[in-house]
CSV table of C-alpha atoms in Angstrom, one decimal:
chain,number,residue,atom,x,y,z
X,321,UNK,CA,355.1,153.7,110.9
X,322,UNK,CA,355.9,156.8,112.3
X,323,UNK,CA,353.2,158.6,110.1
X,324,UNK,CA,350.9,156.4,112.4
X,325,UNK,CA,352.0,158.1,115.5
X,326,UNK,CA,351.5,161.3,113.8
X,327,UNK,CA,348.0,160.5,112.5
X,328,UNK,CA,347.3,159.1,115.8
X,329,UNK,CA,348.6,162.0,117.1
X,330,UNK,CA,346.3,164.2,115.6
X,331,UNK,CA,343.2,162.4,116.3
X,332,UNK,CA,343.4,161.3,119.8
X,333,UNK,CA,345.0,164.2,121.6
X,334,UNK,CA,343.2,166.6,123.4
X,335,UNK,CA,345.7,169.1,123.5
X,336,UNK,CA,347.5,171.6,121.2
X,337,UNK,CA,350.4,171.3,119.8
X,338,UNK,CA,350.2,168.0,118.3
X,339,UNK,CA,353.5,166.2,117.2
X,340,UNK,CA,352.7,168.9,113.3
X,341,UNK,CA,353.0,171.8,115.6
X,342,UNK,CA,356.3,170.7,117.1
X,343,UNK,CA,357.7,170.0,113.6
X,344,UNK,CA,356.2,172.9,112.2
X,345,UNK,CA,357.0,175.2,114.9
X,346,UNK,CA,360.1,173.3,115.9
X,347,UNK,CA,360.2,172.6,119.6
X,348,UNK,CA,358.5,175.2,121.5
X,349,UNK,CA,356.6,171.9,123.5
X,350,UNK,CA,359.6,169.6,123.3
X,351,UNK,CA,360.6,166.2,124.2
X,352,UNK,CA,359.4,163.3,125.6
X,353,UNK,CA,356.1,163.5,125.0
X,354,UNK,CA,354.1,166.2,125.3
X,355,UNK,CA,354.1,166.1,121.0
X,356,UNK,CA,351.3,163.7,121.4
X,357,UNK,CA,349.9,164.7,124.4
X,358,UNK,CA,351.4,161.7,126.3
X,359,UNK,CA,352.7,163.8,129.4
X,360,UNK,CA,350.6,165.5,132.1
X,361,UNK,CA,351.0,169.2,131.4
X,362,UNK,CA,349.1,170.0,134.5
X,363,UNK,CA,350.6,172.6,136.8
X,364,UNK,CA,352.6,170.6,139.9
X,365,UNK,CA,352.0,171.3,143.6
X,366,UNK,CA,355.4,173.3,144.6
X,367,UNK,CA,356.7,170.4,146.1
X,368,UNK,CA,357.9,168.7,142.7
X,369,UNK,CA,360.4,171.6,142.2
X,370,UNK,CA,360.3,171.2,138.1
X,371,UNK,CA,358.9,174.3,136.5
X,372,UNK,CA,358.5,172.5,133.3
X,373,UNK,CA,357.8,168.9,133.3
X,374,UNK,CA,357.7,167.9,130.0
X,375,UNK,CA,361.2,169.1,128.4
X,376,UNK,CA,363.3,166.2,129.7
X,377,UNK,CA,366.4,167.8,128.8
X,378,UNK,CA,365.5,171.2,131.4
X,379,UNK,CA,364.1,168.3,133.7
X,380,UNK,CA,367.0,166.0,133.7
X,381,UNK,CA,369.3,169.3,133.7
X,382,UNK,CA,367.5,170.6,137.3
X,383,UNK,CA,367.3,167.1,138.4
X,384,UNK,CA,371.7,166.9,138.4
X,385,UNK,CA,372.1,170.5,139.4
X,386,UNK,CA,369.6,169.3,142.6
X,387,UNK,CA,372.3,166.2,142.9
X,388,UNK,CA,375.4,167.6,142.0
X,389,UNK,CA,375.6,171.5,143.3
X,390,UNK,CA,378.5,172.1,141.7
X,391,UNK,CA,377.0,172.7,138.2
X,392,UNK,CA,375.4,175.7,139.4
X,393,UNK,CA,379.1,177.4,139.4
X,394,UNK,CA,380.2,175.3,136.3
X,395,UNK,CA,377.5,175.1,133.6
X,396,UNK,CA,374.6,177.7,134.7
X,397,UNK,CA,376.0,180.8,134.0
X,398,UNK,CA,377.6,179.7,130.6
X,399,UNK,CA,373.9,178.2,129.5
X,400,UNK,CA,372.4,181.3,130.4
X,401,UNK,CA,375.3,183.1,128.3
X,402,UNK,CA,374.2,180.9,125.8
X,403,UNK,CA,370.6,181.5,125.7
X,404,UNK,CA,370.8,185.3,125.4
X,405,UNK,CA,373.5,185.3,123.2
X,406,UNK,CA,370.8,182.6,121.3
X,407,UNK,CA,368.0,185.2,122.1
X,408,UNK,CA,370.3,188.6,120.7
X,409,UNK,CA,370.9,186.2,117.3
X,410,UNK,CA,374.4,186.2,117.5
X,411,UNK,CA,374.6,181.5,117.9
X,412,UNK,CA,372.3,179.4,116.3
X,413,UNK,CA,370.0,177.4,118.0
X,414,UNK,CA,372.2,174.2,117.1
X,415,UNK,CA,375.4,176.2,119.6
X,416,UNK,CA,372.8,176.9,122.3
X,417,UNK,CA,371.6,173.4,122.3
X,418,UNK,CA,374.8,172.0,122.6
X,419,UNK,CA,375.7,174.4,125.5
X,420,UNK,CA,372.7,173.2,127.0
X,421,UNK,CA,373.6,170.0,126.5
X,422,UNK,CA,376.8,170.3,128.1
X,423,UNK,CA,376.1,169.6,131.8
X,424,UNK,CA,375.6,166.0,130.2
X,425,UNK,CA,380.0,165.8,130.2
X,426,UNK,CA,380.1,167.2,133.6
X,427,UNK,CA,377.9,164.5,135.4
X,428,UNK,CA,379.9,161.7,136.0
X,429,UNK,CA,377.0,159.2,136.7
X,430,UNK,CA,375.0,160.3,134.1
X,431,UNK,CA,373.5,156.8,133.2
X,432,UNK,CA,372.3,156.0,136.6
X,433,UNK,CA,370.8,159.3,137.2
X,434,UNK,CA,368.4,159.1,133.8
X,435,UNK,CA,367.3,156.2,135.3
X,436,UNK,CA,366.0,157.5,138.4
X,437,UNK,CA,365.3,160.6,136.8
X,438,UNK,CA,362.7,158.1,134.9
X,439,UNK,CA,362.0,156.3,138.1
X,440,UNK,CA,360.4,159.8,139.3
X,441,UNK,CA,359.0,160.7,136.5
X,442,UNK,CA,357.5,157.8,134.5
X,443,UNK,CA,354.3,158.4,136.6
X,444,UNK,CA,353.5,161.8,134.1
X,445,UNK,CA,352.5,159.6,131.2
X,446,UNK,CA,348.9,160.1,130.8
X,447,UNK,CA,346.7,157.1,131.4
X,448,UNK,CA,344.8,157.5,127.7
X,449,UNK,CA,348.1,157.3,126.4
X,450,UNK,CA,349.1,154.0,128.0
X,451,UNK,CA,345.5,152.8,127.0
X,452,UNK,CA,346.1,152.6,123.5
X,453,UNK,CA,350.1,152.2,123.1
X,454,UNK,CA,351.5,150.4,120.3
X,455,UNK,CA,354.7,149.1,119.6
X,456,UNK,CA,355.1,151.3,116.4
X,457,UNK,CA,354.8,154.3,118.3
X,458,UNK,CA,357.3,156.3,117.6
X,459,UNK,CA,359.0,158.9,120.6
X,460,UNK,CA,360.8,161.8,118.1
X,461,UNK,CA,363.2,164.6,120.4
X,462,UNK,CA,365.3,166.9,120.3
X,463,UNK,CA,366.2,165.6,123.1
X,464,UNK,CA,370.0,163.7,123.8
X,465,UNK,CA,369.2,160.4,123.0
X,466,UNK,CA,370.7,158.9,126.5
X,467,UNK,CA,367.9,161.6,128.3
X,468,UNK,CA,365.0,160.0,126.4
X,469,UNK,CA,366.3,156.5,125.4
X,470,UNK,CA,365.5,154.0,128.7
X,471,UNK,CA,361.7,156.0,129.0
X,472,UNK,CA,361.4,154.8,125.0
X,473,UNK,CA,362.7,150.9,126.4
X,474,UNK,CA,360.2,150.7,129.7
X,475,UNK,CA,357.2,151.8,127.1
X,476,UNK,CA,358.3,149.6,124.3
X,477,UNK,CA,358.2,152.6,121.6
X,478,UNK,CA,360.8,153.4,118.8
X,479,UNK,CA,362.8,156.5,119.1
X,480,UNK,CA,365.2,158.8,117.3
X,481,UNK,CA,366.6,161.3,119.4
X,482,UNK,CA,369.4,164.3,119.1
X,483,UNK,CA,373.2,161.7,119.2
X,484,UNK,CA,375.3,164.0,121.4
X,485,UNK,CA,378.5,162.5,122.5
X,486,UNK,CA,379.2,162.9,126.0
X,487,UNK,CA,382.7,162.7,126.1
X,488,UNK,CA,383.3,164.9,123.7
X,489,UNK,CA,380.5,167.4,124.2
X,490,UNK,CA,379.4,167.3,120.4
X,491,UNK,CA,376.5,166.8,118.2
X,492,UNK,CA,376.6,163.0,116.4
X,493,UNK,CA,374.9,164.0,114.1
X,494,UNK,CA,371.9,166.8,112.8
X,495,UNK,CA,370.3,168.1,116.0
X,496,UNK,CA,367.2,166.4,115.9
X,497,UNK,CA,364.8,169.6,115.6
X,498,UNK,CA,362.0,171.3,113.4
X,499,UNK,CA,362.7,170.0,110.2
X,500,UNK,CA,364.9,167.2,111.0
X,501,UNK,CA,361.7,165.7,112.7
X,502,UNK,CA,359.7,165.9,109.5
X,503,UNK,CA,362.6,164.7,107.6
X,504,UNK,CA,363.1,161.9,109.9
X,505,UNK,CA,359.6,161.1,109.2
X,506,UNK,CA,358.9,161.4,105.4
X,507,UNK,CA,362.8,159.6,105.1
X,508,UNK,CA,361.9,156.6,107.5
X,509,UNK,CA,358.2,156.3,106.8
């Protein structure tokens, strides 16, 4: 099933990378959609504030440091420690996303603001996409699963999605990146 998505993938999107180059290539268009094309990559007027509108994990961050100000004190500078420390080689990529991911234990209504996170920014799906949706589509990210989980219920798609535990601040399980999405493919079929 999810090898349809994939071939579909490859055929009907316009764009580049298709959901190979993400698992190829491992992330560098990321989450939620832009795999397949399925989000407007378009440059935003000013106004929207979100630099990059098709990582859901960067959007949803930027959308609870806009809500909760706080987080600019308590998780920005360690995430940008992070990512250069990530940058220099000294953490692997599997540390940096789970700093990144961290802001997701410091957000106390975290649940309520994916959904209106989603309310916003539902409207990105491309129309071509929602044309020809199926129900074995299949929505792969690496991604926390409770980011990308309610835009996978309002389209009616499967998903598998990075399991990060948010009281704990851990990884569930593998991070789902690179080759785990090809793995998760050839395993699951």
């Amino acid at each position: 099933m999810g090898q349809a998505l994939l071939a579909r993938a490859m055929r009907t999107s316009r764009r580049s990378p298709s959901l190979v180059g993400i698992i190829e290539y491992g992330g560098g268009a990321q989450a939620c959609g832009q795999a397949a094309g399925i989000l407007d990559t378009r440059p935003r007027e000013k106004s929207t504030g979100d630099p990059n509108p098709t990582n859901c994990t960067v959007g949803f961050g930027l959308w609870c440091i806009r809500r909760h100000p706080s987080l600019l004190l308590r998780y920005v500078p360690r995430v940008v420690w992070s990512f250069v420390r990530y940058r220099l080689g000294r953490i692997p990529n599997v540390r940096m996303q789970r700093e990144l991911f961290r802001y997701l234990t410091l957000v106390d209504d975290v649940d309520e603001q994916v959904e209106r996170y989603w309310d916003a920014n539902e409207r990105r799906i491309v129309p071509w996409y929602l044309e020809q949706r199926r129900d074995d589509d299949l929505i792969l990210s690496s991604s926390p699963l409770c980011i990308v989980a309610p835009i996978a219920r309002r389209l009616g798609v499967r998903i598998a999605a990075t399991d990060y535990d948010r009281e704990l601040g851990v990884l569930v399980d593998n991070l789902m990146y690179a080759r785990e999405k090809a793995h998760y493919i050839f395993d699951q079929g």
